[in-house]
Every structure is written in structure tokens, then in C-alpha cells.
Tab-separated table of C-alpha atoms and ligand atoms in Angstrom:
chain	number	residue	atom	x	y	z
A	1	MET	CA	269.939	458.976	11.016
A	2	THR	CA	270.193	461.778	13.561
A	3	ARG	CA	270.163	461.028	17.252
A	4	PRO	CA	266.524	460.672	18.319
A	5	GLY	CA	265.283	462.906	21.109
A	6	PRO	CA	264.532	461.389	24.493
A	7	PHE	CA	261.312	459.496	25.160
A	8	ARG	CA	259.386	460.604	28.229
A	9	GLY	CA	256.705	457.922	28.670
A	10	VAL	CA	256.414	455.657	31.706
A	11	PHE	CA	256.895	451.953	30.962
A	12	THR	CA	254.928	450.773	33.994
A	13	GLN	CA	251.876	452.981	33.399
A	14	GLN	CA	248.796	450.990	32.429
A	15	GLU	CA	245.568	452.427	31.109
A	16	PRO	CA	242.902	453.355	33.652
A	17	ILE	CA	240.319	450.732	34.540
A	18	PRO	CA	237.350	451.270	32.146
A	19	ASP	CA	234.362	453.210	33.486
A	20	ALA	CA	232.081	450.180	33.138
A	21	ALA	CA	234.447	448.198	35.373
A	22	ILE	CA	234.612	451.008	37.916
A	23	ALA	CA	230.798	451.145	37.995
A	24	ALA	CA	230.620	447.363	38.480
A	25	ALA	CA	233.214	447.555	41.252
A	26	VAL	CA	231.303	450.330	43.014
A	27	ALA	CA	228.116	448.240	42.854
A	28	VAL	CA	229.918	445.356	44.584
A	29	LEU	CA	231.348	447.714	47.201
A	30	ARG	CA	227.895	449.187	47.851
A	31	SER	CA	226.454	445.688	48.300
A	32	GLY	CA	229.117	444.783	50.855
A	33	ARG	CA	229.129	441.252	49.429
A	34	LEU	CA	232.758	440.976	48.374
A	35	HIS	CA	233.273	437.334	49.292
A	36	ARG	CA	232.373	435.145	46.349
A	37	TYR	CA	230.050	432.897	48.358
A	38	ASN	CA	228.231	435.833	49.971
A	39	VAL	CA	225.061	436.098	47.887
A	40	VAL	CA	221.413	436.946	48.533
A	41	PRO	CA	218.767	434.444	47.398
A	42	GLY	CA	218.655	434.217	43.628
A	43	GLU	CA	221.894	436.163	43.156
A	44	VAL	CA	224.801	434.816	41.107
A	45	ALA	CA	228.084	436.248	42.395
A	46	GLN	CA	230.384	438.257	40.130
A	47	ALA	CA	233.104	435.602	40.562
A	48	ALA	CA	230.738	432.917	39.244
A	49	LEU	CA	229.650	435.159	36.363
A	50	LEU	CA	233.283	435.760	35.480
A	51	GLU	CA	233.932	432.003	35.390
A	52	ARG	CA	230.959	431.552	33.064
A	53	ASP	CA	232.054	434.458	30.827
A	54	TYR	CA	235.684	433.397	30.690
A	55	ALA	CA	234.913	429.755	29.937
A	56	ALA	CA	232.703	430.923	27.043
A	57	TRP	CA	235.354	433.346	25.772
A	58	GLN	CA	238.162	430.803	26.059
A	59	GLY	CA	236.078	427.936	24.701
A	60	SER	CA	236.692	425.684	27.695
A	61	ARG	CA	234.109	423.599	29.516
A	62	TYR	CA	235.207	424.665	33.012
A	63	CYS	CA	236.828	427.694	34.592
A	64	LEU	CA	237.993	428.570	38.097
A	65	ALA	CA	238.773	432.123	39.245
A	66	CYS	CA	241.578	432.301	41.781
A	67	GLY	CA	243.874	434.687	43.566
A	68	SER	CA	246.760	434.850	41.074
A	69	GLY	CA	248.242	433.176	38.025
A	70	GLY	CA	250.801	431.543	40.295
A	71	GLN	CA	248.021	430.083	42.432
A	72	ALA	CA	246.248	428.840	39.316
A	73	MET	CA	249.449	426.959	38.375
A	74	GLN	CA	249.957	425.518	41.857
A	75	ILE	CA	246.331	424.390	42.020
A	76	ALA	CA	246.605	422.867	38.543
A	77	LEU	CA	249.746	420.896	39.420
A	78	ARG	CA	248.241	419.692	42.678
A	79	ALA	CA	244.876	418.811	41.119
A	80	PHE	CA	246.752	416.872	38.438
A	81	GLY	CA	248.373	414.889	41.248
A	82	VAL	CA	252.039	415.922	41.196
A	83	ARG	CA	253.713	413.944	43.959
A	84	PRO	CA	256.541	415.090	46.262
A	85	GLY	CA	259.836	414.903	44.405
A	86	GLU	CA	258.189	414.300	41.046
A	87	PRO	CA	260.023	415.840	38.070
A	88	VAL	CA	258.002	418.420	36.135
A	89	LEU	CA	259.292	419.717	32.809
A	90	THR	CA	259.181	423.420	32.064
A	91	ASN	CA	261.013	425.797	29.752
A	92	ALA	CA	264.184	427.476	30.999
A	93	PHE	CA	263.117	430.893	29.704
A	94	THR	CA	260.245	431.752	32.009
A	95	LEU	CA	259.182	433.860	34.965
A	96	ALA	CA	259.958	432.949	38.589
A	97	PRO	CA	256.361	431.937	39.542
A	98	VAL	CA	256.526	429.011	37.098
A	99	PRO	CA	259.382	427.039	38.707
A	100	GLY	CA	258.013	428.496	41.946
A	101	ALA	CA	254.679	426.748	41.383
A	102	ILE	CA	256.427	423.428	40.691
A	103	ALA	CA	258.532	423.746	43.835
A	104	GLY	CA	255.469	424.964	45.739
A	105	VAL	CA	253.684	421.642	45.283
A	106	GLY	CA	256.836	419.671	46.117
A	107	GLY	CA	257.759	418.944	42.501
A	108	ARG	CA	261.219	419.159	40.963
A	109	PRO	CA	261.575	421.616	38.051
A	110	VAL	CA	263.420	420.133	35.066
A	111	PHE	CA	264.310	422.917	32.649
A	112	VAL	CA	264.112	422.428	28.901
A	113	GLU	CA	266.268	424.508	26.565
A	114	THR	CA	264.924	427.577	24.781
A	115	THR	CA	265.646	428.342	21.130
A	116	GLU	CA	266.707	431.705	19.739
A	117	ASP	CA	263.099	432.178	18.636
A	118	LEU	CA	262.307	432.075	22.378
A	119	VAL	CA	260.274	428.877	22.307
A	120	ILE	CA	260.830	425.496	23.911
A	121	ASP	CA	263.412	423.307	22.146
A	122	LEU	CA	261.420	420.239	21.112
A	123	ASP	CA	264.466	417.969	20.727
A	124	ASP	CA	265.602	418.800	24.226
A	125	LEU	CA	262.034	418.287	25.445
A	126	ALA	CA	261.955	414.767	24.039
A	127	ARG	CA	265.383	414.000	25.517
A	128	LYS	CA	264.528	415.336	28.981
A	129	ALA	CA	261.123	413.657	28.993
A	130	ARG	CA	262.901	410.341	28.458
A	131	ASP	CA	265.741	410.992	30.900
A	132	SER	CA	263.610	412.405	33.716
A	133	GLY	CA	260.603	410.120	33.372
A	134	ALA	CA	258.370	413.187	33.831
A	135	ARG	CA	254.638	412.878	33.204
A	136	LEU	CA	253.940	416.555	32.890
A	137	LEU	CA	255.070	419.619	30.939
A	138	LEU	CA	254.146	422.993	32.434
A	139	LEU	CA	254.793	425.033	29.304
A	140	SER	CA	255.126	428.728	29.768
A	141	HIS	CA	254.392	430.617	26.536
A	142	MET	CA	256.911	433.097	27.830
A	143	ARG	CA	256.488	436.668	26.574
A	144	GLY	CA	253.815	435.403	24.213
A	145	HIS	CA	255.990	433.237	21.951
A	146	LEU	CA	254.121	430.125	20.810
A	147	VAL	CA	256.108	427.081	19.774
A	148	ASP	CA	254.833	425.184	16.718
A	149	MET	CA	251.848	423.678	18.557
A	150	ASP	CA	251.393	420.872	16.014
A	151	ALA	CA	255.021	419.775	16.346
A	152	LEU	CA	254.670	420.019	20.125
A	153	ALA	CA	251.563	417.799	20.066
A	154	ALA	CA	253.537	415.138	18.210
A	155	VAL	CA	256.319	415.191	20.834
A	156	LEU	CA	253.789	415.064	23.679
A	157	ALA	CA	252.078	412.051	22.137
A	158	ARG	CA	255.376	410.280	21.457
A	159	CYS	CA	256.669	410.882	24.993
A	160	GLY	CA	253.362	410.303	26.807
A	161	LEU	CA	253.466	413.790	28.325
A	162	THR	CA	250.491	415.760	29.612
A	163	LEU	CA	250.537	419.491	28.876
A	164	ILE	CA	249.496	422.289	31.198
A	165	GLU	CA	249.794	425.704	29.532
A	166	ASP	CA	250.903	428.861	31.287
A	167	CYS	CA	249.130	431.509	29.221
A	168	ALA	CA	250.078	434.540	31.322
A	169	HIS	CA	251.346	436.204	28.117
A	170	THR	CA	249.106	434.473	25.573
A	171	MET	CA	245.613	435.279	26.809
A	172	GLY	CA	243.830	435.834	23.496
A	173	ALA	CA	246.681	434.534	21.312
A	174	ARG	CA	246.065	431.820	18.707
A	175	TRP	CA	247.924	429.146	16.784
A	176	ASN	CA	246.326	428.391	13.400
A	177	GLY	CA	243.182	430.082	14.637
A	178	ARG	CA	242.944	427.982	17.791
A	179	LYS	CA	243.165	429.769	21.136
A	180	SER	CA	246.247	429.417	23.279
A	181	GLY	CA	245.151	427.537	26.389
A	182	SER	CA	243.040	425.065	24.423
A	183	PHE	CA	245.939	422.771	23.484
A	184	GLY	CA	246.652	421.250	26.889
A	185	PHE	CA	244.880	419.353	29.622
A	186	ALA	CA	244.543	422.643	31.511
A	187	ALA	CA	245.592	426.275	31.135
A	188	CYS	CA	246.517	429.006	33.610
A	189	PHE	CA	246.038	432.743	33.075
A	190	SER	CA	246.985	435.793	35.078
A	191	THR	CA	245.115	439.083	35.503
A	192	GLN	CA	247.975	440.728	37.340
A	193	THR	CA	248.484	444.391	36.397
A	194	TYR	CA	251.116	443.807	33.690
A	195	LYS	CA	249.182	441.113	31.785
A	196	HIS	CA	246.274	441.424	29.352
A	197	MET	CA	243.543	442.221	31.868
A	198	ASN	CA	244.178	444.140	35.061
A	199	THR	CA	242.895	443.438	38.568
A	200	GLY	CA	246.160	443.987	40.381
A	201	GLU	CA	246.275	440.277	41.212
A	202	GLY	CA	244.149	437.465	39.877
A	203	GLY	CA	244.219	434.159	38.035
A	204	LEU	CA	242.039	431.864	35.941
A	205	LEU	CA	242.323	428.127	35.429
A	206	THR	CA	240.533	426.340	32.590
A	207	SER	CA	240.117	422.675	31.664
A	208	ASP	CA	237.620	420.280	30.108
A	209	ASP	CA	238.274	417.544	32.680
A	210	ALA	CA	235.528	417.254	35.315
A	211	GLY	CA	237.484	415.353	37.982
A	212	PHE	CA	240.472	417.669	37.689
A	213	MET	CA	238.303	420.776	37.904
A	214	ALA	CA	236.386	419.447	40.903
A	215	ARG	CA	239.684	418.931	42.768
A	216	ALA	CA	240.902	422.372	41.653
A	217	ILE	CA	237.735	424.073	42.927
A	218	ILE	CA	237.991	422.383	46.330
A	219	LEU	CA	241.728	423.200	46.471
A	220	SER	CA	240.954	426.857	45.736
A	221	GLY	CA	238.974	426.977	48.979
A	222	SER	CA	235.356	426.427	47.997
A	223	TYR	CA	234.401	424.708	51.283
A	224	MET	CA	231.141	422.875	50.493
A	225	LEU	CA	229.911	425.778	48.372
A	226	TYR	CA	231.212	424.463	45.067
A	227	GLU	CA	227.740	424.619	43.579
A	228	ARG	CA	228.072	428.415	43.589
A	229	HIS	CA	230.607	428.282	40.776
A	230	GLY	CA	229.911	429.580	37.296
A	231	ALA	CA	231.596	426.979	35.100
A	232	ALA	CA	232.015	423.904	37.275
A	233	PRO	CA	231.273	420.204	36.747
A	234	ASP	CA	228.107	418.639	38.202
A	235	ALA	CA	227.937	418.050	41.934
A	236	SER	CA	228.536	414.336	41.325
A	237	ALA	CA	232.106	415.087	40.194
A	238	PHE	CA	232.845	416.391	43.720
A	239	ALA	CA	231.932	413.199	45.597
A	240	ASP	CA	235.554	412.353	46.451
A	241	ALA	CA	237.266	415.669	45.789
A	242	ARG	CA	235.258	417.440	48.493
A	243	LEU	CA	236.775	415.138	51.122
A	244	ASP	CA	240.138	414.311	49.572
A	245	SER	CA	241.406	417.752	48.534
A	246	PRO	CA	242.793	420.245	51.068
A	247	ASN	CA	241.461	423.815	51.195
A	248	LEU	CA	244.287	426.143	50.131
A	249	SER	CA	242.219	429.367	50.324
A	250	ALA	CA	243.143	430.901	46.970
A	251	ARG	CA	239.805	432.339	45.883
A	252	MET	CA	239.078	435.407	43.791
A	253	ASP	CA	236.681	437.916	45.329
A	254	ASN	CA	233.671	439.604	43.703
A	255	LEU	CA	235.374	442.978	43.515
A	256	ARG	CA	238.108	441.751	41.217
A	257	ALA	CA	235.707	439.618	39.209
A	258	ALA	CA	233.491	442.657	38.657
A	259	ILE	CA	236.492	444.655	37.411
A	260	LEU	CA	237.436	441.875	34.994
A	261	ARG	CA	234.148	441.168	33.257
A	262	PRO	CA	233.935	444.477	31.348
A	263	GLN	CA	237.632	444.144	30.414
A	264	LEU	CA	236.928	440.827	28.738
A	265	ALA	CA	234.623	442.657	26.346
A	266	THR	CA	237.473	444.875	25.095
A	267	LEU	CA	240.256	442.301	25.104
A	268	ASP	CA	240.188	441.549	21.366
A	269	GLU	CA	240.236	445.246	20.557
A	270	ASN	CA	243.191	445.726	22.917
A	271	ILE	CA	245.062	442.865	21.266
A	272	ASP	CA	244.855	444.757	17.960
A	273	ARG	CA	246.097	447.906	19.708
A	274	TRP	CA	249.038	446.010	21.241
A	275	ASN	CA	249.952	444.499	17.906
A	276	GLU	CA	249.913	447.864	16.152
A	277	ARG	CA	252.346	449.148	18.763
A	278	TYR	CA	254.528	446.034	18.600
A	279	GLU	CA	254.739	446.433	14.828
A	280	ALA	CA	255.721	450.092	15.174
A	281	VAL	CA	258.701	449.133	17.366
A	282	ALA	CA	259.589	446.056	15.294
A	283	ALA	CA	259.537	448.011	12.014
A	284	GLU	CA	262.323	450.254	13.326
A	285	LEU	CA	264.408	447.274	14.467
A	286	ARG	CA	264.100	445.073	11.386
A	287	GLY	CA	266.834	446.718	9.354
A	288	VAL	CA	269.323	446.946	12.213
A	289	PRO	CA	272.195	444.522	11.540
A	290	THR	CA	273.126	444.085	15.215
A	291	ILE	CA	269.571	443.134	16.198
A	292	ARG	CA	267.736	439.874	15.602
A	293	LEU	CA	263.988	439.692	16.126
A	294	PRO	CA	262.622	436.222	16.895
A	295	ASP	CA	260.838	434.570	13.973
A	296	ARG	CA	257.074	434.744	14.332
A	297	PRO	CA	255.436	432.104	12.133
A	298	ALA	CA	252.334	432.995	10.144
A	299	ALA	CA	250.342	430.460	12.189
A	300	GLU	CA	250.983	432.474	15.338
A	301	ARG	CA	248.580	435.276	16.175
A	302	PHE	CA	250.463	436.705	19.110
A	303	VAL	CA	249.663	439.503	21.539
A	304	GLY	CA	252.378	442.144	21.287
A	305	SER	CA	252.168	443.324	24.885
A	306	SER	CA	255.967	443.193	25.046
A	307	ILE	CA	258.832	442.881	22.569
A	308	GLN	CA	262.049	440.863	22.729
A	309	PHE	CA	265.139	440.976	20.576
A	310	LEU	CA	268.582	439.409	20.520
A	311	MET	CA	271.878	441.147	19.932
A	312	PRO	CA	274.006	438.207	18.868
A	313	GLY	CA	277.631	438.630	19.828
A	314	ILE	CA	277.147	441.436	22.340
A	315	ASP	CA	279.288	440.974	25.443
A	316	GLU	CA	278.527	441.895	29.025
A	317	GLU	CA	280.141	445.297	28.884
A	318	GLY	CA	278.530	446.078	25.550
A	319	ALA	CA	275.142	445.061	26.934
A	320	ARG	CA	275.540	447.344	29.935
A	321	ARG	CA	276.528	450.258	27.719
A	322	PHE	CA	273.604	449.578	25.398
A	323	LEU	CA	271.140	449.480	28.338
A	324	ALA	CA	272.602	452.681	29.769
A	325	ALA	CA	272.418	454.464	26.399
A	326	ALA	CA	268.779	453.444	25.972
A	327	ALA	CA	267.950	454.435	29.560
A	328	ASP	CA	269.612	457.806	28.935
A	329	LEU	CA	267.081	458.368	26.163
A	330	GLY	CA	264.199	457.229	28.375
A	331	VAL	CA	263.833	453.659	27.093
A	332	GLU	CA	263.606	451.043	29.821
A	333	LEU	CA	264.904	447.683	28.621
A	334	LYS	CA	265.284	444.464	30.584
A	335	TRP	CA	268.255	442.204	29.975
A	336	PHE	CA	268.118	438.483	30.718
A	337	GLY	CA	271.912	438.175	30.602
A	338	ASP	CA	272.555	439.963	33.879
A	339	ARG	CA	274.394	437.924	36.539
A	340	GLU	CA	272.182	439.475	39.191
A	341	PRO	CA	268.395	439.018	39.108
A	342	ARG	CA	266.721	442.439	38.934
A	343	GLY	CA	263.105	443.453	39.346
A	344	PHE	CA	260.907	440.845	37.684
A	345	THR	CA	263.802	439.469	35.610
A	346	SER	CA	265.614	436.368	36.841
A	347	THR	CA	266.917	433.134	35.313
A	348	HIS	CA	267.444	429.520	36.326
A	349	ARG	CA	270.792	430.490	37.840
A	350	SER	CA	269.022	432.362	40.622
A	351	TRP	CA	266.356	429.700	41.331
A	352	ARG	CA	268.513	427.810	43.832
A	353	TYR	CA	265.623	425.786	45.239
A	354	ALA	CA	265.736	423.835	41.962
A	355	ASP	CA	268.516	421.365	41.161
A	356	PRO	CA	271.351	423.128	39.334
A	357	GLN	CA	271.057	422.406	35.607
A	358	VAL	CA	273.291	422.804	32.593
A	359	LEU	CA	271.510	424.781	29.862
A	360	PRO	CA	274.155	426.053	27.449
A	361	LYS	CA	271.730	426.876	24.642
A	362	SER	CA	269.350	428.870	26.828
A	363	ASP	CA	272.277	430.622	28.508
A	364	ARG	CA	273.603	431.714	25.110
A	365	VAL	CA	270.180	433.082	24.182
A	366	LEU	CA	269.532	434.767	27.535
A	367	ALA	CA	272.982	436.415	27.519
A	368	VAL	CA	272.028	438.498	24.489
A	369	LEU	CA	268.279	438.838	25.071
A	370	PHE	CA	266.558	442.179	25.679
A	371	ASP	CA	262.957	442.717	26.609
A	372	MET	CA	260.589	445.651	26.765
A	373	ARG	CA	257.018	446.184	27.930
A	374	ILE	CA	254.573	447.868	25.577
A	375	PRO	CA	251.880	449.504	27.714
A	376	LEU	CA	248.755	450.651	25.897
A	377	THR	CA	249.293	454.144	27.310
A	378	PHE	CA	251.959	454.541	24.582
A	379	SER	CA	250.740	455.789	21.204
A	380	VAL	CA	251.797	454.107	17.959
A	381	GLU	CA	254.031	457.115	17.305
A	382	ASP	CA	255.585	456.700	20.793
A	383	CYS	CA	256.411	453.120	19.839
A	384	ALA	CA	258.073	454.146	16.582
A	385	HIS	CA	260.076	456.721	18.553
A	386	ILE	CA	261.151	454.015	21.032
A	387	GLY	CA	262.122	451.768	18.119
A	388	ARG	CA	264.309	454.534	16.667
A	389	ILE	CA	266.009	455.035	20.036
A	390	ILE	CA	266.765	451.319	20.347
A	391	ALA	CA	268.086	451.211	16.761
A	392	HIS	CA	270.241	454.247	17.451
A	393	CYS	CA	271.666	452.768	20.657
A	394	ALA	CA	272.332	449.522	18.792
A	395	GLY	CA	274.638	451.466	16.517
A	396	TYR	CA	272.331	451.859	13.553
A	397	THR	CA	273.169	454.836	11.414
A	398	GLY	CA	270.596	454.232	8.728
A	399	GLY	CA	271.253	453.193	5.169
A	400	ALA	CA	274.282	450.949	4.768
A	401	ALA	CA	274.763	448.985	7.957
A	402	ARG	CA	277.725	450.345	9.840
A	403	VAL	CA	278.206	449.912	13.542
A	404	VAL	CA	279.542	453.074	15.117
A	405	HIS	CA	277.999	453.485	18.537
A	406	VAL	CA	280.320	452.785	21.462
A	407	GLY	CA	277.593	450.708	23.136
A	408	VAL	CA	278.162	447.929	20.685
A	409	ALA	CA	281.730	448.624	19.589
A	410	GLN	CA	282.574	445.062	20.554
A	411	MET	CA	279.955	443.718	18.205
A	412	ALA	CA	281.545	445.372	15.216
A	413	HIS	CA	284.441	442.991	15.715
A	414	THR	CA	282.648	439.829	16.739
A	415	GLY	CA	280.079	440.368	14.026
A	416	GLY	CA	276.340	440.072	14.368
A	417	GLU	CA	274.416	437.333	12.610
B	1	PLP	C1	253.012	436.841	35.536
B	1	PLP	C2	253.334	435.485	35.144
B	1	PLP	C3	252.852	434.383	35.833
B	1	PLP	C4	252.129	434.432	37.146
B	1	PLP	O1	251.233	435.398	37.311
B	1	PLP	P1	250.849	436.020	38.732
B	1	PLP	O2	249.408	436.310	38.545
B	1	PLP	O3	251.691	437.225	38.910
B	1	PLP	O4	251.089	434.984	39.788
B	1	PLP	C5	253.120	433.136	35.329
B	1	PLP	N1	253.839	432.961	34.227
B	1	PLP	C6	254.366	433.976	33.550
B	1	PLP	C7	255.159	433.695	32.329
B	1	PLP	C8	254.129	435.272	33.977
B	1	PLP	O5	254.673	436.286	33.314
């Protein structure tokens, strides 16, 4: 294989907001009624309409629109009743706002190991549930990888754990045909720019539990206007919540809701587009002996908005050379093995507000784990090109597997798996 030419695309460039969403946003701006409770008689606010639409799309009874995915998680934990100092289980491979949400409500993050398929280790979950006495698992389907949800359900039942799902990367994903976010007591979604719908910042919380959702709505800052919500329980569910729950002012406004509603209509189509692009990258990586792609079971219908791969045996210096070689050819990869947190990428070692924890299995995985965004502004051909660059930088010469590139010289000796 000859050295691929450089790639010139921009990894942080999203698609423009669709015209229908721009028109809806302009209508809200013209009305001046941006606050979700600012309506004229007979009007249903965009935020309430979004809650109705999203609940229907997700198949949940209730939905709350809020300011960010992180706020959705904090509200969920608080509405569930996490007490100060209470242990809350979560997976070690996740994004900073997840342990941040646990700490934010005064909880204590307890990290569960991650497997080399990038899902929660169910044996470690059972062990830590028992040892910590935790009531709750805040499971982050990190980078869209779904654990065997049936096996998880069995562990949850056995350990008496309640599940709250963080679906920031699994909006629209399914396990055996069932939507991610419908397996737990509640689910949190993000509409931040790099997720599956884009309002800059934004979050959605879903659940079928009336008491929980009433507390969540009051927590989000509904004052006594909770009847202006689009997918809320009856007023009777608020009898205590309206007086017992503090107002944390974490609402979504009508402008962002208006931008989201038209995007919901094209989400399924975009999922297919993401998956085509994911497959174009993955196809180039599959034959590369130094690279291991996580297993993706047939039951999992994922959303390929990003791709992850392991390079078993690569050492720190090799990883840096590999990253530099890819960057040289225009491919921006993230590496979870870095000692220093960079950009959006950090690990449990840099979350010092949590108790220090020993996670040898996750550390081994993270040390050799690379990650890349797949924006929809890239064509399928762009993605194949990117895949060829990664394969090249990983030492792939095509045909018989021989490792020659300096970036992974070390791996030739330690041997990939
Ligand atoms: C982005 C993200 C969040 C939080 O989303 P924000 O809307 O940015 O607060 C939560 N979990 C994961 C895994 C994420 O990637």
C-alpha cells in the first residue's frame, strides 16, 4: 500500500443547522418569547412541544428539556434522592460530566471497570455493588458502546440496583430493537454540538415515573408553572415536589427547543449516514494486525458518530509517534492513555474530587485506546481515506501483515493480539 495523501477535513466541523430549524428559530426570535413559560393565551411553547415530541420519539411517558446533558444527570440523581456521601456506581471509561454530576449532587463516584470492548465489566459491577452498598448505577454508554443489556438487567436485579442511563452517545441506538434509554429508571441525553442533535448546549431527561419526573421538573426551575410542560405527570404528582424540591434554574429556552424539533425528524436518517461513515473507516482497519476494533454484537444497533480502536501492546512513545504520524496526515485522533488530560479527554486519574481508585483493567484498556469523531460533514470516501491513513500509520503495508512503520516499531516486538 502506498502512503496515502493527507486528509484536509476539519474534525470539529458539524453540518449547518437545517433550514427548517433556522426558520423555527427566527420565528421564536421574532416573537420575543424565548423563555419557556412566556406564552400568549392558547400558545404551547416550543420547549413544551419538544418535550412532547421527544417523549413520543423515545417511547417514554415523561420528558424534561433542560440546559445540558450534565444538568439532566444532576437533576436525575437529585430527583432520585442521592444523599450526601452516597456511593454511586458508574463506569470508569466515561466523560468528565458523568463523575462531575455525581460529585455535583454530593455523591461519591465508584468506578466500575471497563472491558476491552469498551463496555462496563459486569463481574466488577456485581462486586462493587456489594462492596459499596450503592443503590444506583449511572451507566454511561460511552462512545455509543452498549453492554449486553439483558445480562446487565440480570445483574441489576440480583444486586438490587437502579439504573439511570447516560445516553449522550446512544440517542437513537437500540439493543435487540429496543431504544437505548428505555432500559433504566430514567435516561439522560445531550444536544450539545458534538452529539446527535445540535443546539450548542441542551439536555433531555426521560422517565416513566411520575413522582421522579415531578421532582425533576421542579428542580429544573419550573416555579409553579409546571403545568406548562409538554410531557409531564398530572398536577397531583406535584403536591409535595413543588414545595420540597429546590429550584436549580436549569431550563431549556424556546430558541433551542425550536432548533431541535426539526432535527428530530432527520435523526434516523442521520444515524444511517453516521453508520455508513463508521463502516468506511472500520473496513480499512479490520485487516490491520496492530489494531483491534471492539466487538459490536448483532443485537446492538449503534450510532457510529465516533470510532474507537485499541492498539494492544503499544507503549507510550509508540502511541505518541502514532498520533503524530496521523496528525501529520491530517487525522485528529484522541488517546485515552495520555498522562495529561487534554481537550475533552480525561480519565479517572485526573478526577481528583473522587476517591482515588484502583482500576487496572480499565487502565490497561485506556492506555492503548484511540478515539476519533466522525462528523457528518465528511463524505463516505473521506472516511475511507481516513481509515487508510490510520492503517498506514499503524504500520499496515497491505497484504501479508508486516509491521514496518516507526510509529509502532515497539509493537512489532511486543506483538499485537
Ligand atoms: C457530552 C456528554 C455528556 C454531557 O453532556 P453535556 O450536554 O455536554 O453536559 C454526558 N455523558 C457523556 C458520555 C458525554 O459525552
